[in-house]
Amino acid sequence: MRHPWRWLTAVVIIAVVALFLYGAATNAAYGWSTYRKYLFDERISSAAWNTLQLTIWAMLLGVFLGVILSVMRLSPNPVFKSVAWVYLWIFRGTPVYVQLVFWGLFPTLYQNMQFGVPFGPTFFHINLEGLSISFILAAVGLGLNEAAYMAEIIRAGISSVPEGQFEASTALGMSWWMTMRRTVLPQAMRVIIPPTGNEVISMLKTTSLVTAVPYSLELYGRARDISGVIFQPIPLLLVAATWYLAITSVLMVGQYYLERYFSRGISRKLTSRQLEKLAAAQTGGTHL
Amino acid sequence: MTATAAGPMVRAERVCKDFGALKVLRGVTLEVQKGQVLVMVGPSGSGKSTFLRCINHLEDISAGRLYVDGELVGYRESRGKLHELPPREAAKQRREVGMVFQHFNLFPHRTALENVAEAPIHVKKTKRDRAVARAEELLDQVGLSDKAGAYPAQLSGGQQQRVAIARALAMDPKLMLFDEPTSALDPELVGEVLGVMKKLAGEGMTMLVVTHEMGFAREVADQLVFMDNGVIVESGSPRDVLTNPQHERTKAFLSKLL
C-alpha cells in the first residue's frame, strides 16, 4: 500500500461515522418518523420558498445600493464620500439582529408617512401601523445591512483593475461608461463574484434572524412554530437544516460556474478546447 | 485611412503641462509632417511620455496649442481662450489617433482577436463580421494569425505588443503614438516589435515614437528630437543628432546610451 496512514485514518473515520449514524437511527429522540412526515410538508416547502424570496430581494437591494455606495466612495466628491462612509460605519458597526428589531419597530416610530411639501400640501399618506408589511421590512432590513458589505466588495473589485485598462480604453475612443461596462466591470467581476457568492449563501442563513422583525413565515420560523405545537423540536430543526443545506448546495454549483466564466483569460494554462485545436493544427488539422 | 487636410499631421505650439507646482512640459514646439516618423529620446522624467499623452488628450495641457491634422486637440477656442471639449467630442478625436503603451494594456479577459475587434465593433459600430475579418487581417499583418484565439496571458511580451499594435490599427488611425513600446520587453523580443513598426513606417503611417532604441531611430526616423527637463533641446535628422550633437546635454545623454 502506498499510503498506509491515509487508509488507516479513513477506516477509523468511517467506523466512527457508522457508529454515530447507527446511534442516531436507533435513538427515538431524533424522531425520524416526524422528520420524514414534515420534510416535504407543504407548509415547510412554502416556507423554504419564502426564505429564498427573502434572500433574493435582500441581495438585489444589497447589490443595487452597494454599487451606488461604492461609486460614491470612489468619487472625488467629498460629500458623497462622507455620506457613504457614515452609512458603512453605522450598518457594519451594529449587529444585523439589532437592525432587524429596529426595522420591526419602524411602524411604531413612524405611524404615518406623508408625501408632500413640508408645512405645505400633502399628496398622499400611508398608515404604516395598519399594514402587514413584515416581509417587506425583513427584506429591506437585510438588504440595507447587506449593502454596506457589498459596497466594500464592489469597491475592491473596481480598484483591482489596473489604471492602464482605463487608459487603453480611453485611447481607443471609449466613453467613461463604455469603459466601465466593457473593460472594467467584466474584470472587476472576477474579484467581485466569489465573495458575492459567499454573501448569497450567508444571506440565505441570515434570513433565519428575521423572527426579530417579527416575520416567521420563512423556513426556520415555520419549523419552530410547528415544533412548538407538536413538542418535537429536534426533527423539525433537522428538517429546516436539510432544506438550508439543499439550497446552499445548489447555490454553490451556480457559484462554481460563474467563477469559471469570469476567470477566463487570467491563467496561462490552455483550456481543453484550446489544446484540442492546437493539437489539430499540429497534425495538419486531420481530426476535428 | 481617414481623409486628411493639408498641412502637418501634428503641430505643437509652446505646449506646457503642469502637475501642481511641477512643470513637466515647458513650451514644446514641433511639427510632424504626414507620413513621417518622429522619434523622441531623452532621460526619464524629461516629459516625453507626458507630451505623447497630451496628443490624444489623455492629459490636458496647461498652456499652448496642440493640433492634430489641423484640428485643435481636446479644446475649442473662442476669443483667444481655450475651453475643454465635452468628453464625447474628446473621445471622437481619440478614435483617429492610435496609441501603443509600454505595458501593452491588452484586455486580459478578451482573446487576441476580441482585443483587436473590440473598438471597431463597440466604438465605431462596424458590423461584427466585417470587424472580425479586418481583425484577422491585422493579426496576420503582425504575424500572429495563429494566435487569434489566445488570451493575452498566454502570449509572450513581444506577441502581446504586436496584438496591441494591431488593436490600435483596427480603428484606422491617421496617426500612431508609441510610448516606449519595447521598454518592457526581453531583449530577444524587441526585434519582432520594431520589425512591425518599421513595416508600418514603410507603408506611410505617420508615427510619433518615444523610445531608447537608437538603432530604430537611425534607421526609420525622419526627425529625431532630444528632450530634457520639459523642453526640446535639439532636433534634426537622426544622423546629425546622433553623430554630431550640438548641445552638452545631448552629448552627455548619448554617451551614456552608446
Coordinates of C-alpha atoms in Angstrom, one line a residue:
Chain A
M1 CA 0.0 0.0 0.0
R2 CA 1.4 3.4 -0.9
H3 CA -0.3 5.5 1.8
P4 CA -1.0 3.2 4.8
W5 CA -1.8 6.1 7.2
R6 CA -4.4 7.5 4.8
W7 CA -6.1 4.2 4.7
L8 CA -6.0 3.8 8.4
T9 CA -7.4 7.2 9.2
A10 CA -10.1 6.7 6.6
V11 CA -11.1 3.4 8.1
V12 CA -11.2 4.9 11.6
I13 CA -13.3 7.9 10.5
I14 CA -15.8 5.6 8.6
A15 CA -16.2 3.5 11.7
V16 CA -16.9 6.5 13.9
V17 CA -19.4 7.9 11.4
A18 CA -21.1 4.5 11.1
L19 CA -21.4 4.2 14.8
F20 CA -22.9 7.7 15.1
L21 CA -25.4 7.0 12.3
Y22 CA -26.4 3.7 13.9
G23 CA -26.9 5.5 17.2
A24 CA -28.9 8.3 15.6
A25 CA -31.1 5.9 13.7
T26 CA -31.9 3.9 16.8
N27 CA -32.3 6.9 19.1
A28 CA -36.0 7.7 19.4
A29 CA -35.4 11.3 20.5
Y30 CA -34.3 12.2 16.9
G31 CA -37.9 11.5 15.8
W32 CA -37.1 10.2 12.3
S33 CA -40.8 9.4 11.6
T34 CA -41.7 13.0 12.4
Y35 CA -38.7 14.1 10.2
R36 CA -40.0 12.1 7.3
K37 CA -43.5 13.4 7.8
Y38 CA -42.6 17.1 7.8
L39 CA -39.6 17.1 5.3
F40 CA -41.9 17.6 2.4
D41 CA -44.8 19.1 4.3
E42 CA -46.5 21.8 2.2
R43 CA -46.0 24.4 5.0
I44 CA -42.3 23.7 5.1
S45 CA -41.8 23.9 1.3
S46 CA -43.7 27.1 1.0
A47 CA -41.6 28.5 3.9
A48 CA -38.5 27.5 2.0
W49 CA -39.8 29.4 -1.0
N50 CA -40.3 32.5 1.3
T51 CA -36.7 32.1 2.6
L52 CA -35.5 32.0 -1.0
Q53 CA -37.5 35.1 -1.9
L54 CA -36.2 37.0 1.2
T55 CA -32.7 36.1 0.1
I56 CA -33.2 37.2 -3.5
W57 CA -34.9 40.6 -2.6
A58 CA -32.4 41.3 0.1
M59 CA -29.4 40.6 -2.2
L60 CA -30.9 42.6 -5.1
L61 CA -31.3 45.6 -2.8
G62 CA -27.9 45.0 -1.3
V63 CA -26.1 44.8 -4.7
F64 CA -28.0 47.8 -6.1
L65 CA -27.3 50.0 -3.1
G66 CA -23.8 48.5 -2.8
V67 CA -22.9 49.7 -6.4
I68 CA -24.2 53.2 -5.6
L69 CA -22.3 53.3 -2.3
S70 CA -19.0 52.0 -3.9
V71 CA -19.2 54.5 -6.7
M72 CA -19.8 57.2 -4.1
R73 CA -16.8 56.1 -2.1
L74 CA -14.6 56.1 -5.2
S75 CA -15.9 59.5 -6.4
P76 CA -13.8 62.6 -5.8
N77 CA -16.8 64.4 -4.3
P78 CA -16.2 64.8 -0.5
V79 CA -20.0 65.0 0.2
F80 CA -20.6 61.6 -1.5
K81 CA -17.6 60.1 0.1
S82 CA -18.6 61.0 3.7
V83 CA -22.2 60.0 3.2
A84 CA -21.1 56.6 2.1
W85 CA -18.6 56.4 4.9
V86 CA -21.2 57.2 7.6
Y87 CA -23.6 54.6 6.0
L88 CA -20.9 51.9 6.2
W89 CA -19.9 53.0 9.7
I90 CA -23.5 52.6 11.0
F91 CA -24.6 49.4 9.2
R92 CA -21.3 47.5 9.7
G93 CA -21.0 48.7 13.2
T94 CA -24.3 47.3 14.6
P95 CA -25.5 43.7 14.7
V96 CA -27.9 42.7 12.0
Y97 CA -30.2 41.3 14.6
V98 CA -30.5 44.7 16.3
Q99 CA -31.1 46.3 13.0
L100 CA -33.9 43.9 12.2
V101 CA -35.6 44.5 15.6
F102 CA -35.3 48.2 14.8
W103 CA -37.0 47.8 11.4
G104 CA -39.7 45.8 13.1
L105 CA -40.3 48.8 15.3
F106 CA -40.2 51.3 12.4
P107 CA -44.0 51.4 12.1
T108 CA -44.2 52.3 15.8
L109 CA -41.7 55.1 15.3
Y110 CA -43.4 56.5 12.3
Q111 CA -47.1 55.6 12.2
N112 CA -47.8 57.7 9.2
M113 CA -45.9 58.5 6.1
Q114 CA -46.9 61.6 4.2
F115 CA -45.6 62.7 0.8
G116 CA -45.8 66.4 0.1
V117 CA -44.2 69.8 0.7
P118 CA -43.1 70.3 4.4
F119 CA -45.6 72.6 6.1
G120 CA -47.5 72.6 2.7
P121 CA -50.0 70.4 1.0
T122 CA -49.9 66.6 1.3
F123 CA -50.1 64.5 -1.8
F124 CA -50.9 61.2 -0.2
H125 CA -50.2 59.4 3.1
I126 CA -49.7 55.8 4.2
N127 CA -50.8 54.5 7.6
L128 CA -47.8 52.2 8.4
E129 CA -49.2 50.7 11.5
G130 CA -52.3 49.4 9.7
L131 CA -50.3 47.5 7.1
S132 CA -48.9 44.0 7.4
I133 CA -45.5 44.7 5.9
S134 CA -43.3 42.5 8.0
F135 CA -42.0 40.7 4.8
I136 CA -41.0 44.0 3.2
L137 CA -39.4 45.2 6.5
A138 CA -37.5 42.0 6.8
A139 CA -36.2 42.2 3.2
V140 CA -35.4 45.9 3.5
G141 CA -33.7 45.4 6.8
L142 CA -31.5 42.6 5.4
G143 CA -30.8 44.5 2.2
L144 CA -29.7 47.7 3.9
N145 CA -27.3 45.8 6.0
E146 CA -26.0 43.8 3.0
A147 CA -25.5 47.0 1.0
A148 CA -22.7 48.0 3.4
Y149 CA -20.8 44.8 2.8
M150 CA -21.5 44.7 -1.0
A151 CA -20.2 48.2 -1.3
E152 CA -16.8 47.1 0.1
I153 CA -16.7 44.1 -2.2
I154 CA -17.5 46.1 -5.3
R155 CA -15.1 48.8 -4.4
A156 CA -12.3 46.3 -4.0
G157 CA -13.2 44.8 -7.4
I158 CA -13.1 48.1 -9.3
S159 CA -9.9 49.1 -7.6
S160 CA -8.3 45.8 -8.6
V161 CA -8.5 46.8 -12.3
P162 CA -5.2 48.4 -13.3
E163 CA -5.2 52.0 -14.5
G164 CA -3.7 51.0 -17.8
Q165 CA -7.1 49.4 -18.7
F166 CA -8.9 52.7 -18.3
E167 CA -6.2 54.4 -20.4
A168 CA -6.2 51.8 -23.2
S169 CA -10.0 52.0 -23.4
T170 CA -10.0 55.8 -23.4
A171 CA -7.3 55.9 -26.0
L172 CA -9.5 53.7 -28.3
G173 CA -12.2 56.4 -28.0
M174 CA -14.5 54.7 -25.5
S175 CA -16.6 56.8 -23.2
W176 CA -16.3 56.5 -19.4
W177 CA -19.5 54.4 -19.2
M178 CA -18.4 52.1 -22.1
T179 CA -15.0 51.7 -20.4
M180 CA -16.8 50.7 -17.2
R181 CA -19.2 48.3 -18.9
R182 CA -16.9 46.7 -21.5
T183 CA -13.5 46.8 -19.8
V184 CA -13.5 47.5 -16.0
L185 CA -16.6 45.7 -14.7
P186 CA -16.0 42.4 -16.5
Q187 CA -12.5 42.3 -15.0
A188 CA -13.8 43.5 -11.6
M189 CA -16.3 40.7 -11.7
R190 CA -13.5 38.1 -11.2
V191 CA -12.8 39.8 -7.8
I192 CA -16.5 40.6 -7.0
I193 CA -18.2 37.2 -7.8
P194 CA -16.6 34.8 -5.3
P195 CA -17.3 37.0 -2.2
T196 CA -20.7 37.8 -3.6
G197 CA -21.5 34.1 -3.9
N198 CA -20.5 33.8 -0.2
E199 CA -22.7 36.7 0.6
V200 CA -25.7 35.0 -1.1
I201 CA -25.1 31.8 0.9
S202 CA -24.6 33.7 4.1
M203 CA -27.7 35.7 3.4
L204 CA -29.8 32.5 3.0
K205 CA -28.8 31.6 6.5
T206 CA -29.1 35.1 7.9
T207 CA -32.8 35.1 6.9
S208 CA -33.4 32.9 9.9
L209 CA -32.9 36.0 12.1
V210 CA -36.0 37.8 10.7
T211 CA -38.1 36.4 13.6
A212 CA -36.7 39.6 15.2
V213 CA -38.9 41.8 12.9
P214 CA -41.0 39.6 13.6
Y215 CA -41.6 37.7 10.4
S216 CA -42.0 33.9 10.9
L217 CA -43.2 32.5 7.6
E218 CA -39.6 31.6 6.5
L219 CA -38.0 28.2 7.0
Y220 CA -36.6 28.5 10.5
G221 CA -39.6 30.4 11.9
R222 CA -42.1 27.9 10.4
A223 CA -40.2 24.9 11.7
R224 CA -40.1 26.5 15.2
D225 CA -43.8 27.2 15.1
I226 CA -44.7 23.7 14.1
S227 CA -42.4 22.2 16.7
G228 CA -44.0 24.4 19.3
V229 CA -47.3 22.8 18.6
I230 CA -46.2 19.2 18.4
F231 CA -43.5 19.5 21.1
Q232 CA -40.8 17.9 18.9
P233 CA -38.1 20.5 18.3
I234 CA -35.3 18.1 17.1
P235 CA -36.8 16.6 14.0
L236 CA -38.1 19.9 12.8
L237 CA -34.7 21.6 13.2
L238 CA -33.3 18.7 11.1
V239 CA -36.0 19.4 8.5
A240 CA -35.0 23.1 8.3
A241 CA -31.3 22.2 8.3
T242 CA -31.9 19.7 5.4
W243 CA -33.6 22.4 3.3
Y244 CA -30.9 25.0 4.1
L245 CA -28.2 22.5 3.1
A246 CA -30.0 21.6 -0.1
I247 CA -30.5 25.2 -1.2
T248 CA -26.9 26.1 -0.3
S249 CA -25.6 23.2 -2.4
V250 CA -27.5 24.3 -5.4
L251 CA -26.1 27.9 -4.9
M252 CA -22.6 26.5 -4.6
V253 CA -22.9 24.8 -8.0
G254 CA -24.0 28.1 -9.6
Q255 CA -21.2 29.9 -8.0
Y256 CA -18.6 27.5 -9.4
Y257 CA -19.8 28.1 -13.0
L258 CA -20.0 31.8 -12.5
E259 CA -16.5 32.0 -11.2
R260 CA -15.2 29.8 -14.0
Y261 CA -16.8 32.1 -16.6
F262 CA -15.4 35.3 -15.1
S263 CA -11.9 34.0 -14.6
R264 CA -11.3 33.4 -18.3
G265 CA -8.0 34.8 -19.5
I266 CA -6.2 35.0 -16.2
S267 CA -4.4 31.8 -16.5
R268 CA -1.6 30.9 -18.9
K269 CA -3.0 27.4 -18.9
L270 CA -4.8 26.4 -22.1
T271 CA -8.3 25.1 -21.8
S272 CA -9.0 21.6 -23.1
R273 CA -10.8 23.1 -26.2
Q274 CA -7.7 25.3 -27.0
L275 CA -5.4 22.3 -26.5
E276 CA -7.5 20.2 -28.9
K277 CA -7.4 23.0 -31.5
L278 CA -3.6 23.4 -31.2
A279 CA -3.1 19.6 -31.4
A280 CA -5.3 19.6 -34.5
A281 CA -3.2 22.3 -36.1
Q282 CA 0.0 20.4 -35.3
T283 CA -1.2 17.3 -37.1
G284 CA -2.4 19.3 -40.0
G285 CA -6.0 19.5 -38.8
T286 CA -6.8 16.0 -39.9
H287 CA -9.2 15.4 -37.0
L288 CA -11.8 17.8 -35.5
Chain B
M1 CA -7.0 55.8 -43.7
T2 CA -9.2 58.8 -43.0
A3 CA -9.1 61.7 -45.4
T4 CA -6.7 64.4 -44.2
A5 CA -6.4 68.2 -44.6
A6 CA -3.3 69.9 -46.0
G7 CA -0.5 70.8 -43.6
P8 CA 1.3 68.9 -40.9
M9 CA -0.2 66.0 -39.0
V10 CA 0.9 67.2 -35.6
R11 CA 1.6 70.8 -34.7
A12 CA 2.5 71.7 -31.2
E13 CA 3.0 75.4 -30.2
R14 CA 4.6 76.1 -26.9
V15 CA 2.8 73.3 -25.2
C16 CA 3.0 73.5 -21.4
K17 CA 1.9 71.0 -18.8
D18 CA 2.0 71.4 -15.0
F19 CA 1.1 68.9 -12.3
G20 CA 0.5 71.4 -9.5
A21 CA 3.8 73.2 -8.9
L22 CA 5.7 70.7 -11.1
K23 CA 6.3 71.9 -14.6
V24 CA 6.6 68.8 -16.8
L25 CA 6.4 70.5 -20.2
R26 CA 7.7 74.0 -20.5
G27 CA 6.9 75.1 -24.0
V28 CA 7.3 72.3 -26.6
T29 CA 7.1 73.3 -30.2
L30 CA 7.3 70.8 -33.0
E31 CA 5.7 69.6 -36.3
V32 CA 5.3 66.2 -37.7
Q33 CA 4.6 66.0 -41.4
K34 CA 2.2 63.5 -42.9
G35 CA 3.8 60.1 -43.5
Q36 CA 6.8 61.0 -41.4
V37 CA 8.3 59.3 -38.3
L38 CA 9.4 61.4 -35.4
V39 CA 11.4 59.7 -32.7
M40 CA 11.7 61.3 -29.2
V41 CA 14.5 60.5 -26.9
G42 CA 15.6 61.8 -23.6
P43 CA 16.2 60.9 -20.0
S44 CA 13.3 59.6 -17.9
G45 CA 11.3 62.4 -16.4
S46 CA 12.0 64.7 -19.3
G47 CA 8.4 64.9 -20.3
K48 CA 8.4 62.7 -23.5
S49 CA 5.6 60.4 -22.4
T50 CA 3.5 63.3 -21.0
F51 CA 3.8 65.1 -24.3
L52 CA 2.7 61.9 -26.2
R53 CA -0.3 61.6 -23.8
C54 CA -1.3 65.2 -24.5
I55 CA -1.6 64.5 -28.2
N56 CA -4.6 62.3 -27.7
H57 CA -5.7 64.3 -24.7
L58 CA -5.2 61.6 -22.1
E59 CA -3.7 64.6 -20.3
D60 CA -5.0 68.1 -20.6
I61 CA -2.5 70.9 -21.4
S62 CA -1.8 73.9 -19.2
A63 CA -0.9 76.4 -22.0
G64 CA -0.1 76.5 -25.7
R65 CA -1.9 74.9 -28.6
L66 CA -1.8 71.4 -30.0
Y67 CA -3.2 70.4 -33.4
V68 CA -3.7 67.1 -35.0
D69 CA -4.4 67.3 -38.7
G70 CA -5.3 71.0 -38.3
E71 CA -7.8 70.4 -35.5
L72 CA -7.3 71.7 -32.0
V73 CA -6.9 68.7 -29.7
G74 CA -9.2 68.5 -26.6
Y75 CA -10.3 72.1 -26.7
R76 CA -12.4 74.6 -28.5
E77 CA -11.0 78.1 -29.0
S78 CA -13.2 81.2 -28.8
R79 CA -11.9 84.7 -28.4
G80 CA -8.4 83.6 -27.7
K81 CA -9.4 81.3 -24.8
L82 CA -9.4 77.6 -24.6
H83 CA -12.5 75.6 -23.4
E84 CA -12.2 71.9 -22.8
L85 CA -14.3 69.8 -25.1
P86 CA -17.0 67.7 -23.6
P87 CA -15.9 64.0 -23.1
R88 CA -17.9 62.8 -26.1
E89 CA -16.1 65.0 -28.5
A90 CA -12.7 64.3 -27.0
A91 CA -13.4 60.6 -27.4
K92 CA -14.3 61.2 -31.0
Q93 CA -10.9 62.8 -31.6
R94 CA -9.1 60.0 -30.0
R95 CA -10.6 57.5 -32.4
E96 CA -8.3 59.0 -35.1
V97 CA -5.2 58.5 -33.1
G98 CA -3.8 55.1 -32.2
M99 CA -1.7 54.6 -29.1
V100 CA 0.6 51.8 -28.0
F101 CA 1.7 51.6 -24.4
Q102 CA 4.8 50.5 -22.7
H103 CA 2.9 47.8 -20.7
F104 CA 0.7 46.8 -23.7
N105 CA -2.5 47.2 -21.7
L106 CA -4.3 44.5 -23.6
F107 CA -7.7 43.5 -22.3
P108 CA -6.9 40.3 -20.3
H109 CA -10.4 38.9 -20.5
R110 CA -10.6 39.0 -24.3
T111 CA -8.7 36.9 -26.8
A112 CA -6.2 38.5 -29.2
L113 CA -8.9 38.7 -31.9
E114 CA -11.5 40.1 -29.5
N115 CA -9.0 42.7 -28.4
V116 CA -8.5 43.9 -31.9
A117 CA -12.1 43.8 -32.9
E118 CA -13.4 45.4 -29.7
A119 CA -13.2 49.1 -30.5
P120 CA -14.3 48.8 -34.2
I121 CA -17.4 46.9 -33.1
H122 CA -18.4 48.9 -30.0
V123 CA -16.9 52.4 -30.7
K124 CA -17.1 52.7 -34.4
K125 CA -20.2 50.4 -34.7
T126 CA -18.7 48.4 -37.6
K127 CA -20.6 45.2 -38.5
R128 CA -19.3 42.3 -36.4
D129 CA -18.3 40.0 -39.3
R130 CA -16.6 42.9 -41.1
A131 CA -14.7 43.9 -38.0
V132 CA -13.6 40.3 -37.3
A133 CA -12.4 39.8 -40.8
R134 CA -10.4 43.0 -40.6
A135 CA -9.0 42.0 -37.2
E136 CA -7.9 38.6 -38.7
E137 CA -6.2 40.5 -41.5
L138 CA -4.4 42.8 -39.0
L139 CA -3.3 39.9 -36.8
D140 CA -1.9 38.3 -40.0
Q141 CA 0.0 41.5 -40.8
V142 CA 1.7 41.5 -37.3
G143 CA 2.4 37.8 -37.8
L144 CA 0.0 36.4 -35.3
S145 CA -2.8 34.8 -37.3
D146 CA -2.2 31.5 -35.4
K147 CA -2.8 33.3 -32.0
A148 CA -6.2 34.8 -32.7
G149 CA -7.9 32.6 -30.0
A150 CA -5.2 33.0 -27.3
Y151 CA -5.7 35.2 -24.3
P152 CA -3.0 37.9 -23.5
A153 CA -1.7 35.8 -20.6
Q154 CA -0.9 33.0 -23.0
L155 CA 1.3 35.3 -25.2
S156 CA 4.8 36.5 -24.8
G157 CA 5.5 40.2 -24.3
G158 CA 6.5 40.7 -27.9
Q159 CA 3.4 38.9 -29.1
Q160 CA 1.2 41.0 -26.8
Q161 CA 2.7 44.2 -28.0
R162 CA 2.1 43.2 -31.6
V163 CA -1.5 42.5 -30.8
A164 CA -1.7 45.9 -29.1
I165 CA -0.4 47.5 -32.4
A166 CA -3.0 45.6 -34.4
R167 CA -5.6 46.8 -31.9
A168 CA -4.6 50.4 -32.4
L169 CA -4.5 50.0 -36.2
A170 CA -8.0 48.5 -36.2
M171 CA -9.5 52.0 -35.8
D172 CA -7.8 53.1 -39.0
P173 CA -5.9 55.9 -37.3
K174 CA -4.2 58.7 -39.2
L175 CA -1.5 59.0 -36.5
M176 CA 0.1 56.4 -34.3
L177 CA 1.7 57.2 -30.9
F178 CA 4.2 54.7 -29.4
D179 CA 5.1 55.2 -25.7
E180 CA 8.3 53.2 -25.1
P181 CA 6.8 50.2 -26.9
T182 CA 9.8 47.9 -26.3
S183 CA 11.0 49.0 -22.9
A184 CA 9.1 46.3 -21.0
L185 CA 10.3 43.5 -23.4
D186 CA 13.1 40.9 -23.0
P187 CA 15.9 41.9 -25.4
E188 CA 15.3 39.0 -27.8
L189 CA 11.7 40.1 -28.2
V190 CA 12.4 43.7 -29.1
G191 CA 13.2 42.9 -32.7
E192 CA 9.8 41.5 -33.6
V193 CA 8.0 44.6 -32.4
L194 CA 10.4 47.0 -34.1
G195 CA 10.0 45.0 -37.2
V196 CA 6.3 45.6 -37.2
M197 CA 6.8 49.3 -36.6
K198 CA 9.4 49.5 -39.4
K199 CA 6.9 47.9 -41.8
L200 CA 4.2 50.4 -40.7
A201 CA 6.5 53.3 -41.3
G202 CA 7.3 51.9 -44.7
E203 CA 3.6 51.9 -45.5
G204 CA 3.5 55.6 -44.9
M205 CA 1.9 55.8 -41.4
T206 CA 2.6 59.0 -39.5
M207 CA 4.3 58.0 -36.3
L208 CA 5.5 59.6 -33.1
V209 CA 7.7 57.2 -31.1
V210 CA 9.2 57.6 -27.7
T211 CA 12.0 55.0 -27.4
H212 CA 15.5 54.3 -26.3
E213 CA 16.2 52.2 -29.4
M214 CA 18.8 54.3 -31.2
G215 CA 19.2 51.7 -34.0
F216 CA 15.5 52.1 -34.8
A217 CA 15.8 55.9 -34.6
R218 CA 18.7 56.0 -37.0
E219 CA 17.1 53.6 -39.5
V220 CA 13.5 54.7 -39.5
A221 CA 13.1 58.3 -38.1
D222 CA 12.8 61.3 -40.4
Q223 CA 13.2 63.5 -37.4
L224 CA 14.9 62.9 -34.1
V225 CA 14.1 65.1 -31.1
F226 CA 16.1 65.2 -27.9
M227 CA 14.0 66.3 -24.9
D228 CA 15.2 67.2 -21.4
N229 CA 13.6 68.8 -18.5
G230 CA 10.3 69.6 -20.4
V231 CA 11.9 71.3 -23.4
I232 CA 13.2 70.3 -26.8
V233 CA 17.0 70.6 -26.5
E234 CA 17.9 69.6 -30.0
S235 CA 16.2 68.2 -33.1
G236 CA 17.1 67.3 -36.6
S237 CA 17.8 64.3 -38.8
P238 CA 18.8 61.3 -36.8
R239 CA 22.2 61.2 -38.5
D240 CA 23.0 64.8 -37.4
V241 CA 21.8 64.5 -33.9
L242 CA 23.3 61.1 -33.2
T243 CA 26.7 61.6 -34.8
N244 CA 27.2 65.3 -34.3
P245 CA 25.2 66.6 -31.3
Q246 CA 25.4 70.3 -30.6
H247 CA 24.4 70.6 -27.0
E248 CA 26.3 69.3 -23.9
R249 CA 23.1 67.7 -22.5
T250 CA 22.6 65.7 -25.8
K251 CA 26.2 64.6 -25.8
A252 CA 26.0 63.5 -22.1
F253 CA 22.8 61.6 -22.7
L254 CA 24.0 59.9 -25.9
S255 CA 27.3 58.9 -24.4
K256 CA 25.5 57.0 -21.7
L257 CA 23.4 55.1 -24.2
L258 CA 26.0 54.2 -26.8

